[in-house]
Short mmCIF file of C-alpha atoms and ligand atoms in Angstrom, two decimals:
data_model
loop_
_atom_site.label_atom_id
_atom_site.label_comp_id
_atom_site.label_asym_id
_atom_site.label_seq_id
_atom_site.Cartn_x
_atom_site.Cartn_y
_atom_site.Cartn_z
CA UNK A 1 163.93 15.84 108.73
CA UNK A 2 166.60 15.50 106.35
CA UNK A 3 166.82 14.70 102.67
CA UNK A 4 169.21 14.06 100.38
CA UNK A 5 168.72 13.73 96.76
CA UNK A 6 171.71 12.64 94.82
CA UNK A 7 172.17 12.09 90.70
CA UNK A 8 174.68 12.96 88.09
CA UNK A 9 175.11 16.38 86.32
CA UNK A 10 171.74 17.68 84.37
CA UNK A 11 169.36 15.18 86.31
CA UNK A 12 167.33 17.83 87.31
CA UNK A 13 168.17 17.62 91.05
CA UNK A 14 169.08 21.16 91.99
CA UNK A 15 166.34 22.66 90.49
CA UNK A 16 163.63 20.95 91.91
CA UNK A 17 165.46 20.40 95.43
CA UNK A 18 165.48 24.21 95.81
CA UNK A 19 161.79 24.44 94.97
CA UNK A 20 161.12 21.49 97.18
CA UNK A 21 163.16 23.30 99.84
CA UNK A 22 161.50 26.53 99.50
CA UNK A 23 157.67 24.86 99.57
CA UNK A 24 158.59 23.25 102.89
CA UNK A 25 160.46 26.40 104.30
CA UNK A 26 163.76 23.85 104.63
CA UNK A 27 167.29 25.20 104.04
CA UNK A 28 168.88 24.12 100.46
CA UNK A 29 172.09 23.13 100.14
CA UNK A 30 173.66 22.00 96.72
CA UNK A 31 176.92 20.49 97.51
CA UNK A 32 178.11 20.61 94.27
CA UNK A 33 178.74 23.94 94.67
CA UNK A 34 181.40 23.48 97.47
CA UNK A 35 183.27 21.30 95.13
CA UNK A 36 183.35 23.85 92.28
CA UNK A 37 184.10 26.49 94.97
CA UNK A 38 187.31 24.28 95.50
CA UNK A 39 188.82 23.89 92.08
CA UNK A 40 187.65 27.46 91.11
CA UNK A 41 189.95 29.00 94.28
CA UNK A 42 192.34 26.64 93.66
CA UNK A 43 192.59 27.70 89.85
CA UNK A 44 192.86 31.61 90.98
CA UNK A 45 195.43 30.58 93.14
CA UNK A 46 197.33 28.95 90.75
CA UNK A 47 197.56 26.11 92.16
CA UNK A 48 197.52 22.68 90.42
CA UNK A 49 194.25 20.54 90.74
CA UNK A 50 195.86 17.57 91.21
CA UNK A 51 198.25 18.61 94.20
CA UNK A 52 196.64 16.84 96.92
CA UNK A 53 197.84 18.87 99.68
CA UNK A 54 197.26 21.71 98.27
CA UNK A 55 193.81 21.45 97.34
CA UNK A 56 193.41 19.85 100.93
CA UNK A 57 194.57 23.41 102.25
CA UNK A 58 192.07 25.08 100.30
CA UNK A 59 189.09 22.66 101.67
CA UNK A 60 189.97 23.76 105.02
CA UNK A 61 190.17 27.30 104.50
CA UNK A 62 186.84 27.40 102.43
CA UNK A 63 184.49 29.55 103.53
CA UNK A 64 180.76 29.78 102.10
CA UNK A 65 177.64 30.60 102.39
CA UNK A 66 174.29 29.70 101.00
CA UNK A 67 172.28 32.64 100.91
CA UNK A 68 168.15 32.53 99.97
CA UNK A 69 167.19 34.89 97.55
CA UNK A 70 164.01 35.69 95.02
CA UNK A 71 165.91 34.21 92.16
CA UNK A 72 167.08 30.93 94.76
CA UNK A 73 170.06 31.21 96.43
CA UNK A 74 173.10 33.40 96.56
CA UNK A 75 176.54 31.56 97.29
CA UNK A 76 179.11 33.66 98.89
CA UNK A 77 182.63 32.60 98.45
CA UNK A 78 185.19 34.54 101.10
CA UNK A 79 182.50 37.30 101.09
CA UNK A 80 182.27 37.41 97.31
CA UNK A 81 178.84 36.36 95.51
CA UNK A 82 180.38 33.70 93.14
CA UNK A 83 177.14 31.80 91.97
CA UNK A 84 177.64 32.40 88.02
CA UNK A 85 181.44 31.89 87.86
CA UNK A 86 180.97 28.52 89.41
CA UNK A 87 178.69 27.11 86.95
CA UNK A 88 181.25 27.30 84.05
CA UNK A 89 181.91 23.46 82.57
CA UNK A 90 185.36 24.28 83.30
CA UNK A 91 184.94 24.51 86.83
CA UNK A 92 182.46 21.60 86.58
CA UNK A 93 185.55 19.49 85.58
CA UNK A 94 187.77 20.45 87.48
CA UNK A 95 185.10 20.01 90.44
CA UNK A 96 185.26 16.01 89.37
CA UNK A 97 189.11 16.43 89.71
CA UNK A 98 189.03 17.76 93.19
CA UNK A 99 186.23 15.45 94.52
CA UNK A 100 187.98 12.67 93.74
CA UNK A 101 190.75 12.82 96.40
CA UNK A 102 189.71 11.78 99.66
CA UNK A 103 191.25 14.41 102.06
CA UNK A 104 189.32 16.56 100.20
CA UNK A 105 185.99 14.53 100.35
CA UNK A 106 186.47 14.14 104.40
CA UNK A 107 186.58 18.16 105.10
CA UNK A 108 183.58 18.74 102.70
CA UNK A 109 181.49 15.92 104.09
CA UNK A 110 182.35 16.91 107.74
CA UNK A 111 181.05 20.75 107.00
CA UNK A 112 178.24 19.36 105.24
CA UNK A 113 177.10 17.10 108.14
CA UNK A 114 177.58 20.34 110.20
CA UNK A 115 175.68 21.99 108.42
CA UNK A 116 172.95 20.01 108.16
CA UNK A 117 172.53 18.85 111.86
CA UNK A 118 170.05 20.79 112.48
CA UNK A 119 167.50 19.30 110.43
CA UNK A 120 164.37 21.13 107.94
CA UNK A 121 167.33 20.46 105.29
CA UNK A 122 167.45 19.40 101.62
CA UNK A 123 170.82 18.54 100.39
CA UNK A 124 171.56 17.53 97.03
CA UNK A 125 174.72 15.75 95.29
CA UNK A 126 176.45 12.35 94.81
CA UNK A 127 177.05 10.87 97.61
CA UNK A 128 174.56 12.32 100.28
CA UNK A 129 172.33 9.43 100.47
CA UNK A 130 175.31 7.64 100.73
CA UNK A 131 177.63 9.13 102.21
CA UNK A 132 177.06 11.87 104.62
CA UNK A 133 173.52 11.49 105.59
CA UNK A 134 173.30 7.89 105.39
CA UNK A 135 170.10 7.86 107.90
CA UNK A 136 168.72 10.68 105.90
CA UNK A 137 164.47 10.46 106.64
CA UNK A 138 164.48 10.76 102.58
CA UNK A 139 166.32 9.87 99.74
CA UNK A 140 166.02 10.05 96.27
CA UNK A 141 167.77 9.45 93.35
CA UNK A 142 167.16 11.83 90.14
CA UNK A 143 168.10 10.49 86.99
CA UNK A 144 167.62 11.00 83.08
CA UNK A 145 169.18 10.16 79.91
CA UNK A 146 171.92 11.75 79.05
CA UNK A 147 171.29 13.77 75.87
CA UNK A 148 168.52 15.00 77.40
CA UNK A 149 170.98 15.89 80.78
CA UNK A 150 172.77 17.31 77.58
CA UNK A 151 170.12 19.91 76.14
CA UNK A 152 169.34 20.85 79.35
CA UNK A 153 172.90 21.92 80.43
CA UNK A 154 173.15 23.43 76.96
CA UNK A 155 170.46 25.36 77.32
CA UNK A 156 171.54 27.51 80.76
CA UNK A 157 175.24 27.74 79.54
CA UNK A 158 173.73 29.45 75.75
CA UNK A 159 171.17 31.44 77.97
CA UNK A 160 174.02 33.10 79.96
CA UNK A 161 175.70 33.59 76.45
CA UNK A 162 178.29 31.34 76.19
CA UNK A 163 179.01 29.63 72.97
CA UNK A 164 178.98 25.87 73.22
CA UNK A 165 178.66 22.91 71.57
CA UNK A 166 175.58 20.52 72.40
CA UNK A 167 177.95 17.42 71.25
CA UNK A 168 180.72 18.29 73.42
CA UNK A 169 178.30 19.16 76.24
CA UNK A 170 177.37 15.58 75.93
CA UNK A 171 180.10 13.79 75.66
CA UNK A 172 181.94 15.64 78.93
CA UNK A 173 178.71 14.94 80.57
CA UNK A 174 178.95 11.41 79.58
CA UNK A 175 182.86 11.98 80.71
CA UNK A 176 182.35 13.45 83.98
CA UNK A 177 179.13 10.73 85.12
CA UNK A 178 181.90 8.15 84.71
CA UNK A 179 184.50 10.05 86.45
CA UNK A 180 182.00 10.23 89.57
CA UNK A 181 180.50 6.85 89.47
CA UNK A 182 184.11 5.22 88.77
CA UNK A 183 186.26 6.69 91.73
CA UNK A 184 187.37 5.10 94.25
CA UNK A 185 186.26 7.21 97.40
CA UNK A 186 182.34 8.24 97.50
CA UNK A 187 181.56 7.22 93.80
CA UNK A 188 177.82 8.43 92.35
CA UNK A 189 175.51 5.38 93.00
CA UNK A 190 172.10 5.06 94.31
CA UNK A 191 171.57 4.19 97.92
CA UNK A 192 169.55 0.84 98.16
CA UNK A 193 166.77 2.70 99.86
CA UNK A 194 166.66 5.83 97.36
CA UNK A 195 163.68 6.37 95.30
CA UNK A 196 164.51 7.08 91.66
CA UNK A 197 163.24 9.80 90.16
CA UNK A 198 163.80 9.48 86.38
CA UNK A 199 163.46 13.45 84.97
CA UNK A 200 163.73 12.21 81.23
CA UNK A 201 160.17 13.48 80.12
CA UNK A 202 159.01 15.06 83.56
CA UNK A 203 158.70 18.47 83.86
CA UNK A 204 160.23 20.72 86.62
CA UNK A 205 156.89 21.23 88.69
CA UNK A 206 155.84 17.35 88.32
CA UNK A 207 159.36 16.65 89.29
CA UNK A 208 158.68 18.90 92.61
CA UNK A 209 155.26 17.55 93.27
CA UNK A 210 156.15 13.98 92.90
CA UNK A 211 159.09 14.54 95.34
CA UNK A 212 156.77 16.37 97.96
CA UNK A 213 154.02 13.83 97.58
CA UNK A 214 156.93 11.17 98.18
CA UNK A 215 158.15 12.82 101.45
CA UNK A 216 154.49 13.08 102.53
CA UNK A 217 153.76 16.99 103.18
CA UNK A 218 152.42 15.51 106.97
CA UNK A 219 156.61 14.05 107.75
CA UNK A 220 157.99 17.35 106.53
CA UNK A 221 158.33 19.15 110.25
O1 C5P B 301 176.44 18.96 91.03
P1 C5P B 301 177.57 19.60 90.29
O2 C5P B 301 177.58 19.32 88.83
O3 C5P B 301 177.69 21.05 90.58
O4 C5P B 301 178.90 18.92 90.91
C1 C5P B 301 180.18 19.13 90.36
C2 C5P B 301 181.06 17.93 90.66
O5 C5P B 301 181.32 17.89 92.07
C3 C5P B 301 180.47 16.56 90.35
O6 C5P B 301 180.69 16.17 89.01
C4 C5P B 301 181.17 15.65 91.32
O7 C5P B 301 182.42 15.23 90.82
C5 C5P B 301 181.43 16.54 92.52
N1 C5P B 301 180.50 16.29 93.63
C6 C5P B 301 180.74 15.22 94.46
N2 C5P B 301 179.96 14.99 95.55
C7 C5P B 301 178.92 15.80 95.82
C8 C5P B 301 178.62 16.89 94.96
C9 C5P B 301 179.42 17.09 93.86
O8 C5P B 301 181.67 14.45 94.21
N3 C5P B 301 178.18 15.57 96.91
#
């Protein structure tokens, strides 16, 4: 059993597809993640996000780890337990940057069908319904409006203490949902046979028990 759940940034999707993963003792993988693992080694190395071949090397040579832990998952970068420097907006962007060029896309799709061959898998992203698990046994397709998608991301980044601005939170959000839905390679849409899941005024544990109902706890084996 695989599913994928795709949507854009602040849709709720990684939230609830780690609880949904957990419930149904299924690995979680949040793709995003490997994209902002990308642009943030390719920033310490000084190299330039839009050098193709560059950031191509880097996709190749990525090595990560999800790890399950009490508070969700760990994600180890080359050994090194990265999960809080990735979720800067910075290396959100430049995430959008990197996914965007399709040498790129092809190495991270390839591990990511690897890694979910096995089955017992949630992934979550943009293009998983689409793109690399195309016969996934699920699929959904999160959604919400985008000033709430804006509180919400406003809300972790002030929690971990970084000062922000709820405007400009919403406008790059607005920014990077057209970034990903306008490219030309794997662009954020929802596959015809996704259900939508719209997060607007749902709360994280409906969110999770609608999903689980939807998969039907009897197919998750
Ligand atoms: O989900 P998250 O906000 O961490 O993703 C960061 C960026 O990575 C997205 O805005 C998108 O450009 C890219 N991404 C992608 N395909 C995926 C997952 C993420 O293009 N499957």
């Amino acid at each position: 059993m695989i599913v994928a759940i795709d949507g854009p940034a602040g849709s709720g999707k990684s939230t609830v597809a780690k609880i949904v993963a957990e419930r149904l003792g299924f690995r979680y993988i949040n793709t995003g993640a490997m994209y902002r693992a990308v642009a943030w080694k390719a920033n310490n190395a000084g190299s330039l996000l839009k050098d193709e071949l560059a950031i191509a090397q880097v996709a190749e040579e990525l090595n990560i780890e999800f790890i399950p832990n009490p508070d969700g998952q760990k994600i180890i970068v080359d050994g090194v337990d990265v999960g809080s420097q990735l979720k800067s907006e910075e290396v959100g962007n430049g995430a959008a940057t990197v996914a965007s060029q399709p040498q790129v896309r092809k190495i991270l799709t390839d591990l990511q069908r690897k890694m979910g061959q096995d089955g017992k898998i949630v992934m979550e992203g943009r293009d998983i319904g689409t793109q690399v698990f195309p016969n996934a046994d699920k699929k959904f397709f999160f959604q919400a409006d985008p000033e709430e998608r804006g509180r919400r991301r406003y809300q972790e980044l002030s929690t971990k203490g970084e000062s922000v601005d709820l405007h400009e939170i919403i406008d790059q959000i607005r920014k990077r949902d057209l970034e990903d839905m306008n490219r030309s390679v794997a662009p954020l849409v929802q596959a015809e046979d996704a259900l939508l899941v719209d997060t607007t005024h749902l709360g994280i544990e409906e969110a999770v028990v609608r999903v689980i109902e939807l998969i039907g706890p009897e197919d998750a084996k």
